[in-house]
Amino acid sequence: MLKRLSADDPRFKTVTLTGGLNLVVADITDNSTDTDSRNSAGKSSLIELVHFLLGARADTNAVAMNKALRNTTFRLDMDWPGVESLSVARRGSQPKTVRIDPDVTGADSDHLFPSEGPTELGVDEWNRLIERDLFGLRGEHSGVSGRTMLSFLARRDSAHGFNEPIRTFARQAEADATTNLAYLLGLDWQLADGYRQLAARQATRTQLSKAVNDPVWGRIVGSTADLRGQITLAQAQVDRLRAQIADFQIVPQYEHVKNQADEIARAIKQLAQDDVIDQNNLEELHKAVTETADVETDYLESVYRELGIILNDQVRRRFEDVQTFHHSVVRNRRRFLDDEITELTQRLETRRTERARLGEEQAHLLRTLNEGGALEALTALQQALAREQATLEALRHRYEAAQTLEASSRQITTKRLELEQAVATDLNERAQQTAEATLLFSRYAQRLYGEGREAYLAIDAGRNSLKILPRIHSDDSRGIGNMVMFCFDLTLAVLAHRHGRAPDFLIHDSHLFDGVDDRQLSAALTLAAEVAHEERMQYIATLNTDDLGKAARRGFDPEPHIRARLTDALETGGLFGFRF
């Protein structure tokens, strides 16, 4: 239960609350003028402050974030499991921090002695404590939120929480709302959360479907056919690199071996060039040997004789000497050429032998280099493999995305049908829980409208969410919708408290009672008082005095339940004690 709402500003009207029915009333006084608005007396602000202290997001519209209130520390004293009382304080100038006393951050449900003294914690941690200790939520509970369930137990007009019973703010997704309602009613909220997950998938698919039509995004995702071919090529490249790495052997002194092979290659090339030169020289020498021969001189004597010249013996001897010298020169030249030919031939043969030897050595070195390489080469291959694997993985992710997108419509439809069937089956198995809720709602509605009024909760497995619809058949009288919400909220609060799934308070703003007939208003307040007493709970309502007067004229006595009176007729009459 909530015990006390206060502030460190002495002008603030401290509100002390008890079990049972608690009324916070905005008075009309004789000094009020037509321009005075009782809506600014602070009735709704009281509920906003309760939410602020119970972990609500401190956006710019929050009352505690108002410039005039930012430095005020607000405090809420309340019951807490395992301790006699817990105090929580928070201020607008430090909205991310909450101070609690005592420290219950380490206490679990069966821990009787929490840490003594106050502690400061973040708002997210505070919300997790609220979920753990007030709503019994532990571990992962995606789809169920303590903040959302608190908004059902204390609806806010600023969030349009009075528009319809199953939503706490105007644009709340039905699947989100009904998942939390399922938890409060004791239904399988995890099954109900399946609708929310499907809705998220459907929203993603819709956005992706639109994006695929964009030429740039279309290239990023691609089609399954194109990606399948790209994956095949990328896989082949990865396999090839893996095979190379598997067969790779690291050659010691790889650079030295490589340099040796290069030196041998250069030597073989030089030998070939030398062979070309010597082969040309050899051909020239063979030609010179062929052309080197003794000159025929026998014809000279007959020529001279025909000319009538007779060569004497002295001339003939000189001629023979010349002939002998010439023969000597020819022999010497031929001998020289033969020696040169022999030398060239030997050199060519020596080079041929050297080339063969170098060729074998070069082949051995090349085989060594072919079979392995340096560590740097292996590292380069491994890096190339890593890049190709990353490319392949990216292609596979794109393929999965494209495949999911193409098949998602069928998958979502199939999953929705399966989920709808599973929820329907579960509701049949939980007939006791649904019957308890329906009967309780019907009992409360008949207290307001009489025994003959048909009222029930329609709970069913819908296509897009769990369907929870409170119904009271009526003649469309004014305020009937608000009383449907009143009965529904009271049913939720009672059932959740009975089974340990929620705290023991329910808060209603005066907006809920706008347009409600006098008789129904009186009956609603009487019922709230009785139920709060029977269930050992707390019901808090803010009301205007004119509405309260209508209920009083119908026999309801409000005086024992009034915990605070506010007015806007005076500067100091509102909740905060001053106008801003």
Coordinates of C-alpha atoms in Angstrom, one line a residue:
M1 CA 0.0 0.0 0.0
L2 CA 1.0 3.6 -0.5
K3 CA 1.3 5.4 2.8
R4 CA 2.5 8.9 2.4
L5 CA 3.3 11.3 -0.4
S6 CA 5.4 14.3 0.6
A7 CA 8.1 16.8 -0.5
D8 CA 11.0 18.7 1.0
D9 CA 9.2 21.9 0.1
P10 CA 7.1 23.0 3.2
R11 CA 4.4 24.4 1.0
F12 CA 3.6 20.9 -0.4
K13 CA 0.4 19.3 0.9
T14 CA 1.5 16.0 2.3
V15 CA -1.1 13.3 1.6
T16 CA -1.3 10.4 4.1
L17 CA -3.1 7.3 2.8
T18 CA -4.5 4.2 4.5
G19 CA -5.9 0.9 3.5
G20 CA -9.4 0.7 2.0
L21 CA -10.9 3.7 0.2
N22 CA -8.9 6.9 0.0
L23 CA -10.4 10.1 -1.5
V24 CA -8.5 13.2 -2.6
V25 CA -11.0 15.9 -3.2
A26 CA -10.8 19.3 -5.0
D27 CA -13.2 21.7 -3.3
I28 CA -15.4 24.4 -4.8
T29 CA -15.4 27.3 -2.4
D30 CA -17.4 30.5 -2.2
N31 CA -14.2 32.4 -3.2
S32 CA -13.8 30.5 -6.5
T33 CA -14.5 32.3 -9.6
D34 CA -15.7 31.0 -13.0
T35 CA -12.1 31.2 -14.2
D36 CA -10.7 29.0 -11.5
S37 CA -10.0 25.5 -12.7
R38 CA -10.1 22.7 -10.2
N39 CA -8.1 20.6 -12.6
S40 CA -5.1 22.7 -11.7
A41 CA -5.5 22.0 -7.9
G42 CA -3.2 19.0 -8.3
K43 CA -5.5 15.9 -8.4
S44 CA -3.9 14.6 -11.5
S45 CA -0.5 15.8 -10.5
L46 CA -0.8 13.5 -7.4
I47 CA -1.0 10.5 -9.7
E48 CA 1.8 11.8 -11.9
L49 CA 4.0 12.1 -8.9
V50 CA 3.2 8.5 -7.9
H51 CA 4.3 7.4 -11.3
F52 CA 7.4 9.6 -11.2
L53 CA 8.5 8.0 -7.9
L54 CA 7.7 4.5 -9.2
G55 CA 10.1 4.8 -12.0
A56 CA 8.3 6.6 -14.8
R57 CA 10.4 8.2 -17.5
A58 CA 11.1 11.8 -16.7
D59 CA 10.2 13.5 -20.0
T60 CA 9.8 17.2 -20.4
N61 CA 6.1 17.0 -19.8
A62 CA 6.4 15.3 -16.4
V63 CA 5.1 17.5 -13.6
A64 CA 8.3 17.0 -11.6
M65 CA 10.4 18.3 -14.5
N66 CA 8.6 21.7 -14.4
K67 CA 11.0 24.5 -13.9
A68 CA 9.3 25.5 -10.6
L69 CA 9.5 22.0 -9.2
R70 CA 12.8 20.6 -10.6
N71 CA 14.7 21.2 -7.3
T72 CA 12.0 19.7 -5.1
T73 CA 12.6 16.3 -3.8
F74 CA 9.4 14.2 -3.7
R75 CA 9.1 11.2 -1.4
L76 CA 6.7 8.3 -1.3
D77 CA 6.5 5.9 1.7
M78 CA 4.9 2.6 1.0
D79 CA 4.7 -1.1 2.1
W80 CA 7.3 -3.4 0.6
P81 CA 7.7 -7.1 0.8
G82 CA 10.1 -8.2 3.5
V83 CA 10.4 -4.7 5.2
E84 CA 8.0 -2.7 7.4
S85 CA 8.1 0.3 5.1
L86 CA 10.1 1.6 2.2
S87 CA 10.8 5.2 1.3
V88 CA 11.6 6.3 -2.3
A89 CA 12.8 9.8 -3.2
R90 CA 13.4 11.5 -6.5
R91 CA 13.8 15.0 -7.9
G92 CA 13.5 16.5 -11.3
S93 CA 17.0 18.0 -11.4
Q94 CA 18.4 14.4 -11.0
P95 CA 15.8 12.3 -12.8
K96 CA 18.1 9.3 -13.5
T97 CA 18.7 8.7 -9.8
V98 CA 16.3 7.3 -7.1
R99 CA 17.1 7.1 -3.4
I100 CA 15.5 4.2 -1.4
D101 CA 15.5 3.5 2.3
P102 CA 16.2 0.8 3.3
D103 CA 18.4 -0.8 0.6
V104 CA 16.4 -3.8 -0.8
T105 CA 18.5 -4.2 -3.9
G106 CA 20.0 -7.5 -2.7
A107 CA 17.0 -8.9 -1.0
D108 CA 14.9 -11.7 -2.6
S109 CA 11.5 -12.9 -1.7
D110 CA 12.6 -15.0 1.3
H111 CA 15.3 -12.6 2.6
L112 CA 14.0 -11.3 5.9
F113 CA 16.8 -8.9 6.7
P114 CA 17.7 -6.5 3.9
S115 CA 20.6 -4.1 4.1
E116 CA 20.2 -1.2 6.5
G117 CA 20.3 2.4 5.5
P118 CA 19.4 4.2 2.3
T119 CA 21.0 3.7 -1.1
E120 CA 20.9 5.5 -4.5
L121 CA 20.3 3.6 -7.7
G122 CA 19.4 4.2 -11.3
V123 CA 15.8 4.3 -12.5
D124 CA 16.3 1.2 -14.6
E125 CA 17.5 -0.8 -11.6
W126 CA 14.6 0.7 -9.5
N127 CA 12.1 -0.6 -12.2
R128 CA 13.7 -4.0 -12.0
L129 CA 13.2 -4.0 -8.2
I130 CA 9.6 -3.1 -8.7
E131 CA 9.1 -5.9 -11.2
R132 CA 10.8 -8.4 -8.9
D133 CA 9.2 -7.5 -5.6
L134 CA 5.8 -6.0 -6.5
F135 CA 5.0 -8.1 -9.6
G136 CA 7.0 -11.3 -9.0
L137 CA 8.9 -11.0 -12.2
R138 CA 12.3 -12.7 -12.3
G139 CA 14.7 -13.5 -15.1
E140 CA 13.9 -12.7 -18.7
H141 CA 10.3 -11.5 -19.2
S142 CA 10.3 -9.9 -22.6
G143 CA 6.9 -8.4 -23.4
V144 CA 5.9 -7.9 -19.8
S145 CA 6.8 -4.6 -18.1
G146 CA 6.2 -3.4 -14.5
R147 CA 5.8 0.1 -15.8
T148 CA 3.0 -0.9 -18.2
M149 CA 1.2 -2.9 -15.5
L150 CA 1.5 0.1 -13.1
S151 CA -0.2 2.2 -15.8
F152 CA -3.2 -0.2 -15.6
L153 CA -3.3 0.2 -11.8
A154 CA -2.9 4.0 -12.0
R155 CA -4.1 5.3 -15.3
R156 CA -3.0 8.8 -16.4
D157 CA -5.1 11.2 -18.3
S158 CA -1.9 12.9 -19.7
A159 CA -1.2 9.6 -21.5
H160 CA -4.8 9.3 -22.7
G161 CA -5.2 6.2 -20.4
F162 CA -8.9 6.6 -20.2
N163 CA -9.6 6.2 -23.9
E164 CA -10.3 2.4 -23.7
P165 CA -10.0 -0.3 -21.0
I166 CA -7.3 -2.5 -22.6
R167 CA -4.8 0.3 -23.4
T168 CA -2.9 2.7 -21.1
F169 CA -1.9 5.2 -23.7
A170 CA -3.4 6.2 -27.0
R171 CA -1.1 4.4 -29.5
Q172 CA -0.3 1.4 -27.5
A173 CA -0.1 -1.8 -29.6
E174 CA -2.9 -4.2 -28.7
A175 CA -0.4 -7.1 -28.6
D176 CA 1.8 -5.2 -26.1
A177 CA -1.2 -4.3 -23.9
T178 CA -2.8 -7.7 -23.8
T179 CA 0.5 -9.4 -23.0
N180 CA 0.6 -7.5 -19.7
L181 CA -3.1 -8.0 -19.1
A182 CA -2.6 -11.8 -19.6
Y183 CA 0.1 -11.7 -16.9
L184 CA -2.2 -9.8 -14.5
L185 CA -5.1 -12.2 -15.2
G186 CA -3.0 -15.3 -14.8
L187 CA -3.0 -16.4 -18.4
D188 CA 0.0 -17.6 -20.5
W189 CA 1.6 -14.2 -21.1
Q190 CA 4.5 -15.8 -23.0
L191 CA 2.1 -17.2 -25.6
A192 CA 0.4 -13.8 -25.7
D193 CA 3.8 -12.2 -26.2
G194 CA 4.1 -14.3 -29.4
Y195 CA 1.7 -11.9 -31.1
R196 CA 4.0 -8.9 -30.2
Q197 CA 7.0 -10.8 -31.7
L198 CA 5.0 -11.6 -34.8
A199 CA 4.0 -7.9 -35.1
A200 CA 7.6 -6.9 -34.8
R201 CA 8.6 -9.4 -37.6
Q202 CA 5.7 -8.1 -39.7
A203 CA 6.8 -4.5 -39.3
T204 CA 10.4 -5.4 -40.2
R205 CA 9.2 -7.3 -43.2
T206 CA 7.1 -4.4 -44.4
Q207 CA 10.0 -2.0 -44.1
L208 CA 12.4 -4.4 -45.9
S209 CA 9.9 -5.0 -48.6
K210 CA 9.7 -1.3 -49.2
A211 CA 13.5 -1.0 -49.1
V212 CA 14.1 -3.8 -51.6
N213 CA 12.4 -1.7 -54.2
D214 CA 15.1 1.0 -53.7
P215 CA 17.9 0.4 -56.2
V216 CA 20.7 1.0 -53.7
W217 CA 19.2 -1.2 -50.9
G218 CA 18.3 -3.8 -53.5
R219 CA 22.0 -4.2 -54.4
I220 CA 22.9 -4.5 -50.7
V221 CA 20.4 -7.4 -50.1
G222 CA 20.0 -8.9 -53.6
S223 CA 18.0 -11.8 -54.7
T224 CA 18.4 -15.4 -53.6
A225 CA 19.2 -16.6 -57.2
D226 CA 22.1 -14.1 -57.6
L227 CA 23.4 -14.7 -54.1
R228 CA 23.4 -18.4 -54.6
G229 CA 25.7 -18.2 -57.5
Q230 CA 28.0 -15.7 -55.7
I231 CA 28.2 -18.1 -52.7
T232 CA 29.2 -21.0 -54.9
L233 CA 32.1 -19.0 -56.4
A234 CA 33.2 -17.7 -53.0
Q235 CA 33.1 -21.2 -51.5
A236 CA 35.3 -22.5 -54.4
Q237 CA 37.8 -19.7 -53.7
V238 CA 37.8 -20.6 -50.0
D239 CA 38.3 -24.3 -50.7
R240 CA 41.2 -23.5 -53.1
L241 CA 43.0 -21.4 -50.5
R242 CA 42.5 -24.0 -47.8
A243 CA 44.0 -26.6 -50.0
Q244 CA 47.0 -24.4 -50.7
I245 CA 47.5 -23.8 -47.0
A246 CA 47.1 -27.5 -46.2
D247 CA 49.9 -28.4 -48.7
F248 CA 52.1 -25.5 -47.8
Q249 CA 55.6 -26.2 -46.3
I250 CA 57.7 -23.5 -44.9
V251 CA 61.2 -23.5 -46.5
P252 CA 64.1 -22.6 -44.1
Q253 CA 66.2 -19.7 -45.5
Y254 CA 63.6 -19.2 -48.2
E255 CA 65.2 -16.0 -49.5
H256 CA 68.6 -17.6 -49.7
V257 CA 67.3 -20.5 -51.7
K258 CA 65.4 -18.1 -54.0
N259 CA 68.6 -16.0 -54.5
Q260 CA 70.6 -19.1 -55.4
A261 CA 68.0 -20.1 -58.0
D262 CA 68.1 -16.6 -59.4
E263 CA 72.0 -16.7 -59.6
I264 CA 71.8 -20.1 -61.4
A265 CA 69.3 -18.7 -63.8
R266 CA 71.5 -15.8 -64.6
A267 CA 74.6 -18.1 -65.0
I268 CA 72.6 -20.4 -67.5
K269 CA 71.6 -17.3 -69.4
Q270 CA 75.2 -16.1 -69.6
L271 CA 76.4 -19.5 -70.8
A272 CA 73.8 -19.5 -73.5
Q273 CA 75.0 -16.0 -74.6
D274 CA 78.6 -17.2 -74.7
D275 CA 77.6 -20.3 -76.7
V276 CA 76.1 -18.1 -79.3
I277 CA 79.2 -16.0 -79.7
D278 CA 81.6 -19.1 -79.8
Q279 CA 79.3 -20.9 -82.3
N280 CA 79.4 -17.9 -84.6
N281 CA 83.2 -17.8 -84.3
L282 CA 83.4 -21.6 -84.9
E283 CA 81.4 -21.3 -88.1
E284 CA 83.7 -18.4 -89.3
L285 CA 86.8 -20.6 -88.5
H286 CA 85.5 -23.6 -90.5
K287 CA 84.8 -21.2 -93.4
A288 CA 88.4 -19.8 -93.1
V289 CA 89.9 -23.4 -93.1
T290 CA 88.0 -24.2 -96.2
E291 CA 89.3 -21.1 -97.9
T292 CA 92.9 -21.6 -96.8
A293 CA 94.8 -23.7 -99.6
D294 CA 98.1 -23.8 -101.6
V295 CA 98.2 -21.6 -104.7
E296 CA 98.7 -23.5 -108.0
T297 CA 101.9 -22.3 -109.7
D298 CA 102.5 -25.0 -112.4
Y299 CA 100.8 -23.0 -115.0
L300 CA 103.3 -20.1 -114.7
E301 CA 106.1 -21.8 -116.5
S302 CA 104.0 -22.7 -119.5
V303 CA 102.7 -19.2 -119.7
Y304 CA 106.1 -17.7 -119.7
R305 CA 107.2 -20.2 -122.4
E306 CA 104.4 -19.3 -124.6
L307 CA 105.5 -15.7 -124.2
G308 CA 109.0 -16.7 -125.3
I309 CA 110.4 -16.2 -122.0
I310 CA 112.6 -18.9 -120.7
L311 CA 113.1 -19.0 -117.0
N312 CA 116.7 -19.6 -116.0
D313 CA 117.7 -21.8 -113.1
Q314 CA 118.2 -18.8 -110.8
V315 CA 114.7 -17.5 -111.4
R316 CA 113.3 -20.9 -111.1
R317 CA 115.0 -21.4 -107.7
R318 CA 113.7 -18.1 -106.4
F319 CA 110.2 -19.1 -107.5
E320 CA 110.5 -22.4 -105.7
D321 CA 111.6 -20.6 -102.6
V322 CA 108.6 -18.3 -102.7
Q323 CA 106.4 -21.3 -103.4
T324 CA 107.9 -23.1 -100.4
F325 CA 107.4 -20.1 -98.1
H326 CA 103.8 -19.8 -99.3
H327 CA 103.1 -23.4 -98.5
S328 CA 104.6 -22.9 -95.1
V329 CA 102.3 -19.9 -94.4
V330 CA 99.3 -21.9 -95.5
R331 CA 100.2 -24.8 -93.2
N332 CA 100.8 -22.5 -90.3
R333 CA 97.4 -20.7 -90.8
R334 CA 95.6 -24.0 -91.1
R335 CA 97.3 -25.3 -87.9
F336 CA 96.2 -22.1 -86.1
L337 CA 92.7 -22.4 -87.3
D338 CA 92.5 -26.0 -86.3
D339 CA 93.8 -25.1 -82.9
E340 CA 91.1 -22.4 -82.6
I341 CA 88.4 -24.7 -83.7
T342 CA 89.5 -27.3 -81.2
E343 CA 89.5 -24.7 -78.4
L344 CA 86.1 -23.4 -79.3
T345 CA 84.7 -26.9 -79.6
Q346 CA 86.1 -27.7 -76.1
R347 CA 84.6 -24.6 -74.7
L348 CA 81.2 -25.3 -76.1
E349 CA 81.4 -28.8 -74.7
T350 CA 82.4 -27.6 -71.3
R351 CA 79.5 -25.1 -71.3
R352 CA 77.1 -27.8 -72.3
T353 CA 78.2 -29.9 -69.4
E354 CA 78.0 -26.9 -67.1
R355 CA 74.5 -26.0 -68.3
A356 CA 73.4 -29.5 -67.6
R357 CA 74.8 -29.4 -64.1
L358 CA 73.3 -25.9 -63.4
G359 CA 70.0 -27.1 -64.9
E360 CA 69.8 -30.0 -62.4
E361 CA 70.7 -27.7 -59.5
Q362 CA 68.1 -25.1 -60.7
A363 CA 65.4 -27.8 -61.0
H364 CA 66.1 -28.9 -57.4
L365 CA 65.9 -25.4 -56.1
L366 CA 62.7 -24.7 -58.0
R367 CA 61.1 -27.9 -56.7
T368 CA 62.0 -26.8 -53.2
L369 CA 60.5 -23.3 -53.8
N370 CA 57.4 -24.9 -55.5
E371 CA 56.7 -27.2 -52.6
G372 CA 56.8 -24.5 -50.0
G373 CA 57.7 -20.9 -49.3
A374 CA 58.5 -18.4 -46.6
L375 CA 56.5 -17.8 -43.5
E376 CA 55.4 -14.5 -44.9
A377 CA 53.9 -16.3 -47.9
L378 CA 52.0 -18.6 -45.6
T379 CA 50.7 -15.6 -43.6
A380 CA 49.6 -13.9 -46.8
L381 CA 47.7 -17.0 -47.8
Q382 CA 46.0 -17.2 -44.4
Q383 CA 45.1 -13.5 -44.6
A384 CA 43.6 -14.0 -48.1
L385 CA 41.7 -17.0 -46.7
A386 CA 40.3 -14.9 -43.9
R387 CA 39.2 -12.2 -46.3
E388 CA 37.5 -14.7 -48.6
Q389 CA 35.8 -16.4 -45.6
A390 CA 34.5 -13.0 -44.4
T391 CA 33.2 -12.4 -47.9
L392 CA 31.5 -15.8 -48.0
E393 CA 30.0 -15.2 -44.5
A394 CA 28.6 -11.8 -45.6
L395 CA 27.1 -13.4 -48.7
R396 CA 25.5 -16.1 -46.6
H397 CA 24.0 -13.5 -44.3
R398 CA 22.7 -11.6 -47.3
Y399 CA 21.3 -14.8 -48.7
E400 CA 19.6 -15.6 -45.4
A401 CA 18.1 -12.1 -45.2
A402 CA 16.9 -12.4 -48.8
Q403 CA 15.5 -15.9 -48.2
T404 CA 13.8 -14.8 -45.0
L405 CA 12.3 -11.8 -46.7
E406 CA 11.0 -13.8 -49.6
A407 CA 9.6 -16.5 -47.3
S408 CA 8.7 -14.4 -44.4
S409 CA 5.1 -13.7 -45.5
R410 CA 4.3 -17.4 -45.6
Q411 CA 6.2 -18.0 -42.4
I412 CA 4.4 -15.2 -40.5
T413 CA 1.0 -16.5 -41.7
T414 CA 1.8 -20.0 -40.7
K415 CA 3.2 -18.9 -37.3
R416 CA 0.2 -16.7 -36.7
L417 CA -2.2 -19.6 -37.3
E418 CA -0.1 -21.9 -35.0
L419 CA 0.0 -19.2 -32.3
E420 CA -3.8 -18.6 -32.6
Q421 CA -4.4 -22.3 -32.2
A422 CA -2.0 -22.6 -29.2
V423 CA -3.6 -19.6 -27.5
A424 CA -7.1 -21.1 -28.0
T425 CA -5.9 -24.4 -26.6
D426 CA -4.3 -22.7 -23.6
L427 CA -7.5 -20.7 -22.9
N428 CA -9.4 -23.9 -22.8
E429 CA -6.9 -25.3 -20.3
R430 CA -7.1 -22.2 -18.2
A431 CA -10.9 -22.1 -18.0
Q432 CA -10.7 -21.7 -14.3
Q433 CA -8.7 -18.4 -14.6
T434 CA -10.9 -17.0 -17.3
A435 CA -14.1 -18.0 -15.4
E436 CA -12.8 -16.3 -12.2
A437 CA -12.1 -13.1 -14.1
T438 CA -15.4 -13.1 -15.9
L439 CA -17.5 -13.8 -12.8
L440 CA -15.7 -11.1 -10.8
F441 CA -16.2 -8.6 -13.6
S442 CA -19.9 -9.5 -13.9
R443 CA -20.4 -9.3 -10.1
Y444 CA -18.9 -5.7 -10.1
A445 CA -20.9 -4.6 -13.1
Q446 CA -24.2 -5.9 -11.6
R447 CA -23.5 -4.0 -8.4
L448 CA -23.5 -0.9 -10.5
Y449 CA -26.4 -1.7 -12.9
G450 CA -28.5 -4.3 -11.3
E451 CA -28.7 -8.1 -11.3
G452 CA -30.3 -8.3 -14.7
R453 CA -27.5 -6.6 -16.6
E454 CA -25.4 -8.9 -18.7
A455 CA -21.7 -8.2 -18.2
Y456 CA -18.7 -10.4 -19.0
L457 CA -15.1 -10.5 -20.2
A458 CA -14.7 -11.8 -23.7
I459 CA -11.3 -13.5 -23.8
D460 CA -10.3 -15.2 -27.1
A461 CA -7.4 -16.0 -29.4
G462 CA -7.4 -13.3 -32.1
R463 CA -5.5 -13.1 -35.3
N464 CA -3.2 -10.3 -34.3
S465 CA -3.4 -10.4 -30.5
L466 CA -5.0 -12.0 -27.5
K467 CA -8.5 -10.5 -27.3
I468 CA -9.7 -9.2 -24.0
L469 CA -12.9 -7.2 -24.2
P470 CA -14.9 -6.2 -21.2
R471 CA -18.6 -5.8 -22.0
I472 CA -21.6 -4.4 -20.2
H473 CA -24.8 -4.4 -22.2
S474 CA -26.5 -1.1 -21.8
D475 CA -28.8 1.5 -23.3
D476 CA -25.8 3.7 -24.1
S477 CA -26.4 5.8 -21.1
R478 CA -23.8 8.5 -20.3
G479 CA -20.7 7.3 -18.6
I480 CA -21.2 3.6 -19.3
G481 CA -17.8 3.3 -21.0
N482 CA -16.1 4.8 -17.9
M483 CA -17.8 2.3 -15.6
V484 CA -16.8 -0.6 -17.9
M485 CA -13.2 0.6 -17.3
F486 CA -13.8 0.9 -13.6
C487 CA -15.1 -2.7 -13.3
F488 CA -12.3 -4.0 -15.5
D489 CA -9.5 -2.2 -13.6
L490 CA -11.0 -3.4 -10.3
T491 CA -11.1 -7.0 -11.6
L492 CA -7.5 -6.8 -12.7
A493 CA -6.3 -5.3 -9.4
V494 CA -8.1 -7.8 -7.3
L495 CA -7.1 -10.9 -9.3
A496 CA -3.5 -9.9 -9.6
H497 CA -3.2 -9.1 -5.9
R498 CA -5.0 -12.3 -4.9
H499 CA -2.4 -14.4 -6.8
G500 CA 0.7 -12.4 -5.9
R501 CA 1.2 -10.9 -9.4
A502 CA 0.7 -7.2 -8.5
P503 CA 0.8 -4.8 -5.5
D504 CA -2.3 -4.0 -3.4
F505 CA -3.4 -0.6 -4.7
L506 CA -5.5 0.8 -7.5
I507 CA -5.7 4.5 -8.3
H508 CA -8.3 6.3 -10.4
D509 CA -8.3 9.9 -11.6
S510 CA -11.4 12.0 -11.5
H511 CA -11.6 11.9 -15.3
L512 CA -12.9 8.3 -15.0
F513 CA -16.0 9.6 -13.3
D514 CA -16.8 12.4 -15.8
G515 CA -20.3 12.0 -17.1
V516 CA -21.2 9.1 -14.8
D517 CA -24.8 9.1 -13.4
D518 CA -25.2 9.9 -9.7
R519 CA -26.4 6.4 -8.9
Q520 CA -23.6 4.6 -10.7
L521 CA -21.0 7.0 -9.1
S522 CA -22.4 6.3 -5.6
A523 CA -22.5 2.6 -6.3
A524 CA -18.9 2.6 -7.7
L525 CA -17.5 4.3 -4.7
T526 CA -19.4 2.1 -2.3
L527 CA -18.2 -1.0 -4.2
A528 CA -14.6 0.2 -4.2
A529 CA -14.7 0.7 -0.4
E530 CA -16.2 -2.8 0.1
V531 CA -13.8 -4.6 -2.2
A532 CA -10.7 -2.8 -0.8
H533 CA -11.8 -3.8 2.7
E534 CA -12.6 -7.4 1.7
E535 CA -9.4 -7.9 -0.3
R536 CA -7.2 -6.0 2.1
M537 CA -6.3 -3.6 -0.6
Q538 CA -6.1 0.2 -1.2
Y539 CA -8.3 2.1 -3.6
I540 CA -7.4 5.8 -4.2
A541 CA -9.6 8.1 -6.2
T542 CA -9.4 11.8 -6.9
L543 CA -12.8 13.6 -7.2
N544 CA -14.3 17.0 -7.6
T545 CA -16.6 18.1 -4.8
D546 CA -19.6 18.4 -7.1
D547 CA -19.2 14.8 -8.3
L548 CA -18.7 13.7 -4.7
G549 CA -21.9 15.6 -3.7
K550 CA -23.9 13.6 -6.3
A551 CA -22.7 10.4 -4.7
A552 CA -23.5 11.7 -1.2
R553 CA -27.0 12.6 -2.3
R554 CA -27.4 8.9 -3.3
G555 CA -26.5 7.7 0.1
F556 CA -22.7 7.4 0.0
D557 CA -20.9 8.9 3.0
P558 CA -17.5 10.3 1.8
E559 CA -16.2 11.9 5.0
P560 CA -14.5 8.8 6.5
H561 CA -12.5 8.3 3.4
I562 CA -11.3 11.8 2.6
R563 CA -7.5 12.0 3.0
A564 CA -6.8 15.4 1.4
R565 CA -8.8 18.5 0.3
L566 CA -7.4 20.7 -2.4
T567 CA -8.6 23.9 -4.0
D568 CA -7.6 26.3 -6.6
A569 CA -9.6 29.1 -5.1
L570 CA -6.5 30.1 -3.0
E571 CA -2.9 30.7 -4.1
T572 CA -1.8 28.1 -1.5
G573 CA -4.8 25.7 -1.9
G574 CA -3.3 23.3 -4.5
L575 CA -1.2 20.2 -3.9
F576 CA 2.1 22.1 -4.3
G577 CA 1.0 25.1 -2.1
F578 CA 1.7 27.7 -4.8
R579 CA 0.8 28.4 -8.4
F580 CA 3.2 28.1 -11.2

